[in-house]
PDB file of C-alpha atoms in Angstrom:
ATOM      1  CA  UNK C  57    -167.220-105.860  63.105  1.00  0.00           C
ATOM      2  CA  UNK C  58    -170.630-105.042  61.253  1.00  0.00           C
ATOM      3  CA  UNK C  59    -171.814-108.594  62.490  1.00  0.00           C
ATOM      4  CA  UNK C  60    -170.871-107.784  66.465  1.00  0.00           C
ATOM      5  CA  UNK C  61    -173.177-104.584  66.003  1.00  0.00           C
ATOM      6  CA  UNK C  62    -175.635-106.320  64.353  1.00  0.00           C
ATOM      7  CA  UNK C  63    -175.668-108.508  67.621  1.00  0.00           C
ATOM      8  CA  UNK C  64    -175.812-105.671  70.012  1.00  0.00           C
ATOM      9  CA  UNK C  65    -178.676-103.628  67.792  1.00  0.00           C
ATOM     10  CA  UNK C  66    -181.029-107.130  68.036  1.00  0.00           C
ATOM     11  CA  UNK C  67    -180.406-107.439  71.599  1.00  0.00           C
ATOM     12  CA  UNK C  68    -181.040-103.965  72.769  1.00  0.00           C
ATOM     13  CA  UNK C  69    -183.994-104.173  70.756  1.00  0.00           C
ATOM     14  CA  UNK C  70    -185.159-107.270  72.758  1.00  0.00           C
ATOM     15  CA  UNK C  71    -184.380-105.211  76.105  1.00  0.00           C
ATOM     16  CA  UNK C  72    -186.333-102.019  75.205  1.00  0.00           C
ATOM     17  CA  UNK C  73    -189.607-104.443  74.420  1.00  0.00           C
ATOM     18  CA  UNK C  74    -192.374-104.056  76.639  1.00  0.00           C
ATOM     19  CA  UNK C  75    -193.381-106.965  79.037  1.00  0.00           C
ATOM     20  CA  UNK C  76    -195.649-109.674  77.767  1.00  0.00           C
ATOM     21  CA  UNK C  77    -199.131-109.761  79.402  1.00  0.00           C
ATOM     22  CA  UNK C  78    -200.798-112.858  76.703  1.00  0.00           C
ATOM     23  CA  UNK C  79    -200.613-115.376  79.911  1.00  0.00           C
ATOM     24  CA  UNK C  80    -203.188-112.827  81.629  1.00  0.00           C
ATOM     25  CA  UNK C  81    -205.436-113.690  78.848  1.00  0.00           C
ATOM     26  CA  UNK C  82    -204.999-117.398  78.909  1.00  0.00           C
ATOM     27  CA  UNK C  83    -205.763-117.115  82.974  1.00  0.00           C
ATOM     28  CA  UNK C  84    -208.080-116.894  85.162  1.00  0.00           C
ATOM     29  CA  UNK C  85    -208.763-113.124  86.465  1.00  0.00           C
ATOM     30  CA  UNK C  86    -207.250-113.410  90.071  1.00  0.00           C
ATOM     31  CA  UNK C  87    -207.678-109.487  90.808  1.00  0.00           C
ATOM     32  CA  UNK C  88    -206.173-110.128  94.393  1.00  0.00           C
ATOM     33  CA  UNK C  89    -202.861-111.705  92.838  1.00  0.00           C
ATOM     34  CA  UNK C  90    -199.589-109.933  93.982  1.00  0.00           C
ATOM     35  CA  UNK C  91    -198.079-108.147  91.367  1.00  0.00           C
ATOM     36  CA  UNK C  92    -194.096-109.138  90.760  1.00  0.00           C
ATOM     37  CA  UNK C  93    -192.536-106.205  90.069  1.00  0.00           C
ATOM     38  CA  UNK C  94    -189.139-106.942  88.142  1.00  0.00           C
ATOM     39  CA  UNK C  95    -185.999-104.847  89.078  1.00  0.00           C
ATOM     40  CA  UNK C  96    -184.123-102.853  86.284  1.00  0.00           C
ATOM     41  CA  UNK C  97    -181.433-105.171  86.037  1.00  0.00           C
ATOM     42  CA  UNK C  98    -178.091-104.359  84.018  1.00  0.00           C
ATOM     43  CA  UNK C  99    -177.393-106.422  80.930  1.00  0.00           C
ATOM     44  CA  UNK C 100    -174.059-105.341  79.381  1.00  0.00           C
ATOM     45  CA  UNK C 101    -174.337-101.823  80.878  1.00  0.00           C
ATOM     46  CA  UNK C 102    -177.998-101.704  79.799  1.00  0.00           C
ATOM     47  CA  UNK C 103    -180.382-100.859  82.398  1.00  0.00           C
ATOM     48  CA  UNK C 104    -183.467-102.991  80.964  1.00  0.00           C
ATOM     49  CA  UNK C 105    -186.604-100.591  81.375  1.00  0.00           C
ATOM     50  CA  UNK C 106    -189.799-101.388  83.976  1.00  0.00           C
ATOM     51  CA  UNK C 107    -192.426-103.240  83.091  1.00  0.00           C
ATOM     52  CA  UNK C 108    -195.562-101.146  83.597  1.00  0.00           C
ATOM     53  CA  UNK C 109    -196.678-101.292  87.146  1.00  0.00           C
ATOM     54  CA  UNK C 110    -193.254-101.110  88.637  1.00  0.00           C
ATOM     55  CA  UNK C 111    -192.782 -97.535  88.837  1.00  0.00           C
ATOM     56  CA  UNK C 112    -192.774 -95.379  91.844  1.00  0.00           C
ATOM     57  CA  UNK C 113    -195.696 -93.810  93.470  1.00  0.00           C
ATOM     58  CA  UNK C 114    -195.070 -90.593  93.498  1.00  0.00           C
ATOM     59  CA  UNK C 115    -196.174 -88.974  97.258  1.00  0.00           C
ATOM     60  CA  UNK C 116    -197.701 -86.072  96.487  1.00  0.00           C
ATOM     61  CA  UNK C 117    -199.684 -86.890  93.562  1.00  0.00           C
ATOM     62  CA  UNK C 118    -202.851 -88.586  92.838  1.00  0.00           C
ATOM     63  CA  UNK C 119    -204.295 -90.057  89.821  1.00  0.00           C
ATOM     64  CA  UNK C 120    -208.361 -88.784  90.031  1.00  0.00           C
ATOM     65  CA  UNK C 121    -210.788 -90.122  87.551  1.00  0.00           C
ATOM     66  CA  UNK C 122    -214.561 -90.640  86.884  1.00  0.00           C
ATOM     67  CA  UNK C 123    -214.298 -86.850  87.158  1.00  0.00           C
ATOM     68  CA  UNK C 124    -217.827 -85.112  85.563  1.00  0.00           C
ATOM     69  CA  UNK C 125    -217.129 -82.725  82.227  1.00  0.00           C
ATOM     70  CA  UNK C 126    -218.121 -79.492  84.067  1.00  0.00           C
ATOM     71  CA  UNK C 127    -215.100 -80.351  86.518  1.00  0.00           C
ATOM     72  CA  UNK C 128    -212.125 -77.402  87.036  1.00  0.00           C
ATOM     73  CA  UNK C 129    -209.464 -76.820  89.618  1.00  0.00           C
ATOM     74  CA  UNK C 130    -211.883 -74.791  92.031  1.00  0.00           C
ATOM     75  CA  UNK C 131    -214.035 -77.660  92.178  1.00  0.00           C
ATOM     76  CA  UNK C 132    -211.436 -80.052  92.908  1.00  0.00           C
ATOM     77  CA  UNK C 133    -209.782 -77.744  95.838  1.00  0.00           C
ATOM     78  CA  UNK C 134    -213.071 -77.024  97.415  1.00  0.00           C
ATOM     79  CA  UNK C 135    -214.175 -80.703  96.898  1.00  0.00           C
ATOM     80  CA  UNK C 136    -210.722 -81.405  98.747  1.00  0.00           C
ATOM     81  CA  UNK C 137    -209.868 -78.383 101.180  1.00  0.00           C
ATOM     82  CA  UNK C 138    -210.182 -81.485 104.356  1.00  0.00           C
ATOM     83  CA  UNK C 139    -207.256 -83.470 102.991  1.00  0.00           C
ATOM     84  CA  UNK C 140    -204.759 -80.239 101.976  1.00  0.00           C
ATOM     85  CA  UNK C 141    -203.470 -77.378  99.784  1.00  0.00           C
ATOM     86  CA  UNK C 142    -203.801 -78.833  96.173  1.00  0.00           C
ATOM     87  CA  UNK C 143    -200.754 -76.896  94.238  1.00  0.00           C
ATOM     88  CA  UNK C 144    -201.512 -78.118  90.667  1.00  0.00           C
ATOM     89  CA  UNK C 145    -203.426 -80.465  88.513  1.00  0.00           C
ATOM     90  CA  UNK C 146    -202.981 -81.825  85.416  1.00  0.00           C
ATOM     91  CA  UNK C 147    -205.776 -83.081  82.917  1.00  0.00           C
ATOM     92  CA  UNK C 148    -205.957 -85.495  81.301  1.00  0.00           C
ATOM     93  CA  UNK C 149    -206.993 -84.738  77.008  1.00  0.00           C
ATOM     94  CA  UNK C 150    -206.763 -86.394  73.934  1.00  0.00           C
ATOM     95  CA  UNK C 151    -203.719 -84.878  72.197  1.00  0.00           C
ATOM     96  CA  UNK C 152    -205.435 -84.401  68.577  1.00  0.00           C
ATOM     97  CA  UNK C 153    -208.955 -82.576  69.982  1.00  0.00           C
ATOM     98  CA  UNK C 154    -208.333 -81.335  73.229  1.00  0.00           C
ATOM     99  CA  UNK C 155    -211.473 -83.283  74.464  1.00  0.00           C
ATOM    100  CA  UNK C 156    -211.238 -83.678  78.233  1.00  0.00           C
ATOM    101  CA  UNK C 157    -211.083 -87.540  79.112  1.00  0.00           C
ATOM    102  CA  UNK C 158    -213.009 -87.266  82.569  1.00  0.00           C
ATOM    103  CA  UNK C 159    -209.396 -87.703  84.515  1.00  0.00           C
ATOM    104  CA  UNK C 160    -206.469 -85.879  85.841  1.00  0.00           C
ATOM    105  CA  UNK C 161    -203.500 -85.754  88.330  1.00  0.00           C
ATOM    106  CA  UNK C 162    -203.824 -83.779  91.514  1.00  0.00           C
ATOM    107  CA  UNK C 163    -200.833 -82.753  92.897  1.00  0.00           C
ATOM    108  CA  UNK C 164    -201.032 -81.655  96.862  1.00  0.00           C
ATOM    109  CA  UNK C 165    -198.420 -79.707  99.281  1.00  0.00           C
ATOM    110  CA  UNK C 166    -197.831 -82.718 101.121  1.00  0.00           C
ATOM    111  CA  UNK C 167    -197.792 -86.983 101.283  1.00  0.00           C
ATOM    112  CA  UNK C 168    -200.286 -86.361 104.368  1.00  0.00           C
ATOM    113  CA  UNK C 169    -202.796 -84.364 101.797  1.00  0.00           C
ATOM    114  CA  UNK C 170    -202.054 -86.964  99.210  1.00  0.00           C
ATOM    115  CA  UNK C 171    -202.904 -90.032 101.345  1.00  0.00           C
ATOM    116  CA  UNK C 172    -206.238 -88.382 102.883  1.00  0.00           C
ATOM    117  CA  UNK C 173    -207.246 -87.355  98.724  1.00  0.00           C
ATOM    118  CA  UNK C 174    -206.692 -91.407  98.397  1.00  0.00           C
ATOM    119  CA  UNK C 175    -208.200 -92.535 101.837  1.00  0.00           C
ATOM    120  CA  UNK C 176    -211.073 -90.554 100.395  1.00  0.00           C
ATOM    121  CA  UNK C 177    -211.567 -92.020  97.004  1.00  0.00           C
ATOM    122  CA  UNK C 178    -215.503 -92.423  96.401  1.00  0.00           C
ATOM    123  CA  UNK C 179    -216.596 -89.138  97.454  1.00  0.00           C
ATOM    124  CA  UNK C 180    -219.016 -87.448  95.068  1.00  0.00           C
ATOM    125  CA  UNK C 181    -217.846 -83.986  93.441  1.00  0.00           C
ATOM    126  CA  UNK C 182    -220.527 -82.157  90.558  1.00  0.00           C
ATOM    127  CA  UNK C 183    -222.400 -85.727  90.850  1.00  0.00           C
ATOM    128  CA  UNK C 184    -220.063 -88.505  90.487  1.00  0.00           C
ATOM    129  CA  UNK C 185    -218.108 -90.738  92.652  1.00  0.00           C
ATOM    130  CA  UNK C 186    -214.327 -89.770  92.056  1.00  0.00           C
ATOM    131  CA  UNK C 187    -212.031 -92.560  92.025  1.00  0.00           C
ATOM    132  CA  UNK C 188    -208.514 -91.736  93.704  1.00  0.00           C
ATOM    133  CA  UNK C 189    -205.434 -93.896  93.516  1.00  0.00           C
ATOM    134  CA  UNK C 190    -201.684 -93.296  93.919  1.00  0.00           C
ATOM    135  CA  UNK C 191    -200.070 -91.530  90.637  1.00  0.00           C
ATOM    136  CA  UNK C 192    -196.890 -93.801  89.223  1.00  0.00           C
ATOM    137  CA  UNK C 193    -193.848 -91.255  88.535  1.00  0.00           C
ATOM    138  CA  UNK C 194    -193.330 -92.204  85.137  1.00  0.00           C
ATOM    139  CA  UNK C 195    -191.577 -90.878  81.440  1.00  0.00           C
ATOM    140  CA  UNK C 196    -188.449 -89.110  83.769  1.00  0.00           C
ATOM    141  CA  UNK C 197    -185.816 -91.752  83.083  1.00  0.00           C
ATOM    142  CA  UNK C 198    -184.417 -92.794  79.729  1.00  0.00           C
ATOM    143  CA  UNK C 199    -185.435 -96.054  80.208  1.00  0.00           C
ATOM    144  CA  UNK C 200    -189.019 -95.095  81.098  1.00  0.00           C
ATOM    145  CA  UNK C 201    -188.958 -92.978  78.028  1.00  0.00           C
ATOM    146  CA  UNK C 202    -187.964 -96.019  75.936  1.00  0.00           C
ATOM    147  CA  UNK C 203    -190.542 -98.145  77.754  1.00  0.00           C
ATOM    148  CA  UNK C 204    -193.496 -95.987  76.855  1.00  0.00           C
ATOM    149  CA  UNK C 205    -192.462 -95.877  73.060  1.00  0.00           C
ATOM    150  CA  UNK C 206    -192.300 -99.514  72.881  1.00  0.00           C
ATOM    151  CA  UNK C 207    -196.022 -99.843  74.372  1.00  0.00           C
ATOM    152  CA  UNK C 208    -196.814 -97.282  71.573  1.00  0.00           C
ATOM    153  CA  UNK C 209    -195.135 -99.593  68.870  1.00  0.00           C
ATOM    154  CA  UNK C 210    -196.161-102.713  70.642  1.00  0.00           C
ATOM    155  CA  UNK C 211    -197.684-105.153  67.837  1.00  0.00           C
ATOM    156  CA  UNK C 212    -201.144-106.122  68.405  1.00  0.00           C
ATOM    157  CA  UNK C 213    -201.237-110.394  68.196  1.00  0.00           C
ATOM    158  CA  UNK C 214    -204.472-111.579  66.826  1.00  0.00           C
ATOM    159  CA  UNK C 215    -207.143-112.786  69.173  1.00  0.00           C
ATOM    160  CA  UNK C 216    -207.369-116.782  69.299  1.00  0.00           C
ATOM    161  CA  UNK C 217    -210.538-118.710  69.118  1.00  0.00           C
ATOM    162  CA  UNK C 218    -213.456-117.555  70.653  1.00  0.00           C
ATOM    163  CA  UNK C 219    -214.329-120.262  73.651  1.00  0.00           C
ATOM    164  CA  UNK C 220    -218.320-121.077  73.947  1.00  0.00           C
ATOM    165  CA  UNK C 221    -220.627-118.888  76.401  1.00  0.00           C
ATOM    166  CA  UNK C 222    -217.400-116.112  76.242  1.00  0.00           C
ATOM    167  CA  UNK C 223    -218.971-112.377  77.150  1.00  0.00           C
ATOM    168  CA  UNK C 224    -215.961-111.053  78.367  1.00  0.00           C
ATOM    169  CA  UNK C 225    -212.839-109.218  76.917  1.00  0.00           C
ATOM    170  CA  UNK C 226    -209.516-108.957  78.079  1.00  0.00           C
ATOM    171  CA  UNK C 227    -207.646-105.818  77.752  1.00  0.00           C
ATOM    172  CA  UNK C 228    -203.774-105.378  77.414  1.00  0.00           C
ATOM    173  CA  UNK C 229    -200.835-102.311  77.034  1.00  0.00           C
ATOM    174  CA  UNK C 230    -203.627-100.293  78.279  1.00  0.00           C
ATOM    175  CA  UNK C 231    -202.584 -95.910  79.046  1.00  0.00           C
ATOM    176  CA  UNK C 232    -202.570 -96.094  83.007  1.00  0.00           C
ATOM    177  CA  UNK C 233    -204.639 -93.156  83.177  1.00  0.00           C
ATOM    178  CA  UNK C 234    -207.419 -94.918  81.545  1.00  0.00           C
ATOM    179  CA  UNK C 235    -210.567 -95.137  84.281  1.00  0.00           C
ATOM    180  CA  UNK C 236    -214.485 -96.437  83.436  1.00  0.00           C
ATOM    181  CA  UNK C 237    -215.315 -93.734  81.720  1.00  0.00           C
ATOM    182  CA  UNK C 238    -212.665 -93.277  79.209  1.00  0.00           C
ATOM    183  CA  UNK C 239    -212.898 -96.887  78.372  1.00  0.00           C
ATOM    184  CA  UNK C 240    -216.691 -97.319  78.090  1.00  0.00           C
ATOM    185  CA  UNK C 241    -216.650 -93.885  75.807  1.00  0.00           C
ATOM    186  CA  UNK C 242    -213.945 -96.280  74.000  1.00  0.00           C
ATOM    187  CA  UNK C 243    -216.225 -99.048  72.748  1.00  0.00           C
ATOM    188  CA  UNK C 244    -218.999 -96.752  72.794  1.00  0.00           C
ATOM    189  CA  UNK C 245    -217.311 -94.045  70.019  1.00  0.00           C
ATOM    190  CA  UNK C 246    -215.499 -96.548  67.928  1.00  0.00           C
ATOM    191  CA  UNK C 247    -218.247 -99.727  67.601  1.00  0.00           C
ATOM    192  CA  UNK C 248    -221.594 -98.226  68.983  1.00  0.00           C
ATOM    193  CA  UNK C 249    -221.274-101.005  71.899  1.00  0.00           C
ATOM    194  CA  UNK C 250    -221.842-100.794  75.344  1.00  0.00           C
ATOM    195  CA  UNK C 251    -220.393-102.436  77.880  1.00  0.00           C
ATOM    196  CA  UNK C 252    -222.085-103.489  81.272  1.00  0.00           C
ATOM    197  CA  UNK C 253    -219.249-103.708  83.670  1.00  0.00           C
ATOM    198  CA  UNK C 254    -215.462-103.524  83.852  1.00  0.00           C
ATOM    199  CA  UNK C 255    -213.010-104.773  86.522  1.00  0.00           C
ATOM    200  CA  UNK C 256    -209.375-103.022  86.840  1.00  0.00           C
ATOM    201  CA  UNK C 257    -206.621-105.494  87.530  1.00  0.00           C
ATOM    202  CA  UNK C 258    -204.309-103.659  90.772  1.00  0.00           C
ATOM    203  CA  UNK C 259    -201.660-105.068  93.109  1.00  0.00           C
ATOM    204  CA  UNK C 260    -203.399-106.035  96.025  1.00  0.00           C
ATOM    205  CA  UNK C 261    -200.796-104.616  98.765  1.00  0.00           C
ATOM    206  CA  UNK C 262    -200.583-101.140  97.091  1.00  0.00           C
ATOM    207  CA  UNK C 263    -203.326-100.946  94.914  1.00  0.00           C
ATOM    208  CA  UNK C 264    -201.244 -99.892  91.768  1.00  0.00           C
ATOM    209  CA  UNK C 265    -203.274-100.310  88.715  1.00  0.00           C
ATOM    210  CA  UNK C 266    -201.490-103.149  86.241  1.00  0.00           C
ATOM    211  CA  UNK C 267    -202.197-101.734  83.165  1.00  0.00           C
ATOM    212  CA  UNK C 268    -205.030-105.099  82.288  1.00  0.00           C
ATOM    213  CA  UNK C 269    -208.672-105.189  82.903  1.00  0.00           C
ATOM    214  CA  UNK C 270    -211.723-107.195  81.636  1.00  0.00           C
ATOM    215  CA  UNK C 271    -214.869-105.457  80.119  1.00  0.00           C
ATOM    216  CA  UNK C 272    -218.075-107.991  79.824  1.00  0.00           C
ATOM    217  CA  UNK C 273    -220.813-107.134  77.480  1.00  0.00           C
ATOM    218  CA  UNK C 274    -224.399-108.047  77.667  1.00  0.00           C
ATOM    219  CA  UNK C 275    -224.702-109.647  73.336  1.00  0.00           C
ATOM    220  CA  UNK C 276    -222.742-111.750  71.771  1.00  0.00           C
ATOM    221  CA  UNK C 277    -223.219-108.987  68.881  1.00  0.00           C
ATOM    222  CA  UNK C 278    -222.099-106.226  71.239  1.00  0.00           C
ATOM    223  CA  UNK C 279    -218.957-108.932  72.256  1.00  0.00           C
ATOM    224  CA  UNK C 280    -217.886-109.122  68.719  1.00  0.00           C
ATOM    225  CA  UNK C 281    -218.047-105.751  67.629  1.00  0.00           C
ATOM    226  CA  UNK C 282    -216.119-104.169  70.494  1.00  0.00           C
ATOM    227  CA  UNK C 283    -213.188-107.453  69.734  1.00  0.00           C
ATOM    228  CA  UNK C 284    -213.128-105.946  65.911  1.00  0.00           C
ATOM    229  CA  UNK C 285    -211.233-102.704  68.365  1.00  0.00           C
ATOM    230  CA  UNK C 286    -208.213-105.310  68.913  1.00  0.00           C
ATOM    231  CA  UNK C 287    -205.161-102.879  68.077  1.00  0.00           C
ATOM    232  CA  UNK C 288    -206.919-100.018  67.593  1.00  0.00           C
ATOM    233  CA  UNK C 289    -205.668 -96.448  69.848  1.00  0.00           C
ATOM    234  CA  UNK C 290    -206.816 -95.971  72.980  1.00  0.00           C
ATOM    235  CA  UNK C 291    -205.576 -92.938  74.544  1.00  0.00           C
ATOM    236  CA  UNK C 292    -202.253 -93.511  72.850  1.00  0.00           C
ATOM    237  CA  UNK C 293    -201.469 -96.773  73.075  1.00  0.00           C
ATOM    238  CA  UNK C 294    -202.777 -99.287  71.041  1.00  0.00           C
ATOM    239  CA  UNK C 295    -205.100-102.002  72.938  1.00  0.00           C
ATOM    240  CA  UNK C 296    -204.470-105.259  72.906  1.00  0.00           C
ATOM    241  CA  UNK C 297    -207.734-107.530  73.492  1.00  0.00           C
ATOM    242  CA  UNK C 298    -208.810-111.413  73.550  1.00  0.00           C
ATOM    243  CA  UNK C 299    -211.750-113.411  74.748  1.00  0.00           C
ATOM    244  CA  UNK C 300    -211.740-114.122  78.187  1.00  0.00           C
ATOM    245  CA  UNK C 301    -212.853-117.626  79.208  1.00  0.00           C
ATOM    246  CA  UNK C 302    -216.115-117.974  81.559  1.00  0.00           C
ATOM    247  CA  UNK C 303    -215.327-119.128  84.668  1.00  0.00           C
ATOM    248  CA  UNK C 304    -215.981-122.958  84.933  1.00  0.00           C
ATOM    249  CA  UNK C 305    -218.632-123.322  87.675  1.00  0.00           C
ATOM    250  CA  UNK C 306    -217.310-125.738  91.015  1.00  0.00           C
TER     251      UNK C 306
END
């Protein structure tokens, strides 16, 4: 008896894991890829939880980021007043200090005002160009729930050997409100580097952010420093990292 539930503990243990992302390392960083979203499928009359990217937009909400530090809700609604009524929004802080992480969720009366906030992504509010995307409904389900604790828990593999002429990271389990700024303030905070660019992996028919992006850095001092970060929290979750191959020229 204590053997069959030792069975069923390991396996729902396997089923509450996270989905693993190393072959986006290994690859070569097709940002127009389709994403495959995998269905919660029942196993033994266990729903297995979504892999991060597969939940559902929610059509009222939007995800805006890049957002400047004097930013507050009057801003936002007057920034906004051409796409709708905004009812609520949400920002985005670090749980410890409070400190306002550029970002936040925008919730408007209807899908219409939603879809105009998104159609209008770019447009400059206090100075800065806000970036606007669909907001994933996530954390309502049980299985979500258990999905975002295992990303929390998720161990942190070490990074494999660093290939010749490499200037670029790869970044895994990343918090899906994460956005340019909170990432670059990342690197910048925790190994006084600076990164020069970063690129956002998203589904190419919705636009859904995948949770993986690359950050390239200008030294191969700056390169290594920021890779000594591998596991370390970032907005909650901690980051998974390894060197991302130059492209091979044709």
């Amino acid at each position: 008896m204590g053997e069959k539930k030792d069975k069923k503990d390991k396996k729902r243990e396997r089923e509450e894991e996270p989905a693993e992302d190393a072959a986006a390392a290994d690859a070569e960083p097709d940002f127009d890829a389709p994403m495959k979203k995998k269905s919660a499928a029942k196993s033994d009359g266990k729903a297995i939880p979504p892999a991060p990217g597969t939940y559902p937009i929610n059509p009222t909400k939007v995800y805006m980021g890049n957002l400047a530090w004097s930013i507050d809700e009057n801003a936002i609604k007057e920034a906004f007043a051409d796409c709708g009524n905004v009812l609520s929004i949400n920002w985005f802080e670090e749980k410890d200090t409070k400190k306002f992480l550029g970002a936040g969720v925008v919730e408007f009366d209807t899908q219409e005002g939603a879809n105009a906030a998104i159609a209008a992504s770019g447009r400059e509010v206090h100075g800065r160009e806000t970036k606007i995307r669909g907001w994933e409904q996530r954390g309502t389900e049980a299985s979500e729930k258990r999905a975002a604790r295992a990303a929390q828990k998720m161990e942190v593999k070490p990074m494999g050997p660093k290939p010749p002429g490499c200037y670029t990271l790869f970044m895994g389990n990343l918090n899906f409100a994460i956005d340019d700024d909170a990432i670059y303030n990342f690197f910048k905070d925790n190994a006084g580097v600076e990164m020069y660019a970063v690129r956002w992996l998203t589904n190419k028919d919705t636009g859904e952010f995948r949770g993986v992006g690359f950050a390239d850095f200008a030294t191969d001092e700056d390169l290594d420093k920021a890779a000594a970060l591998n596991g370390q929290d970032c907005m909650g979750r901690p980051i998974r990292m390894d060197w991302q191959a130059p492209r091979q020229a044709s």
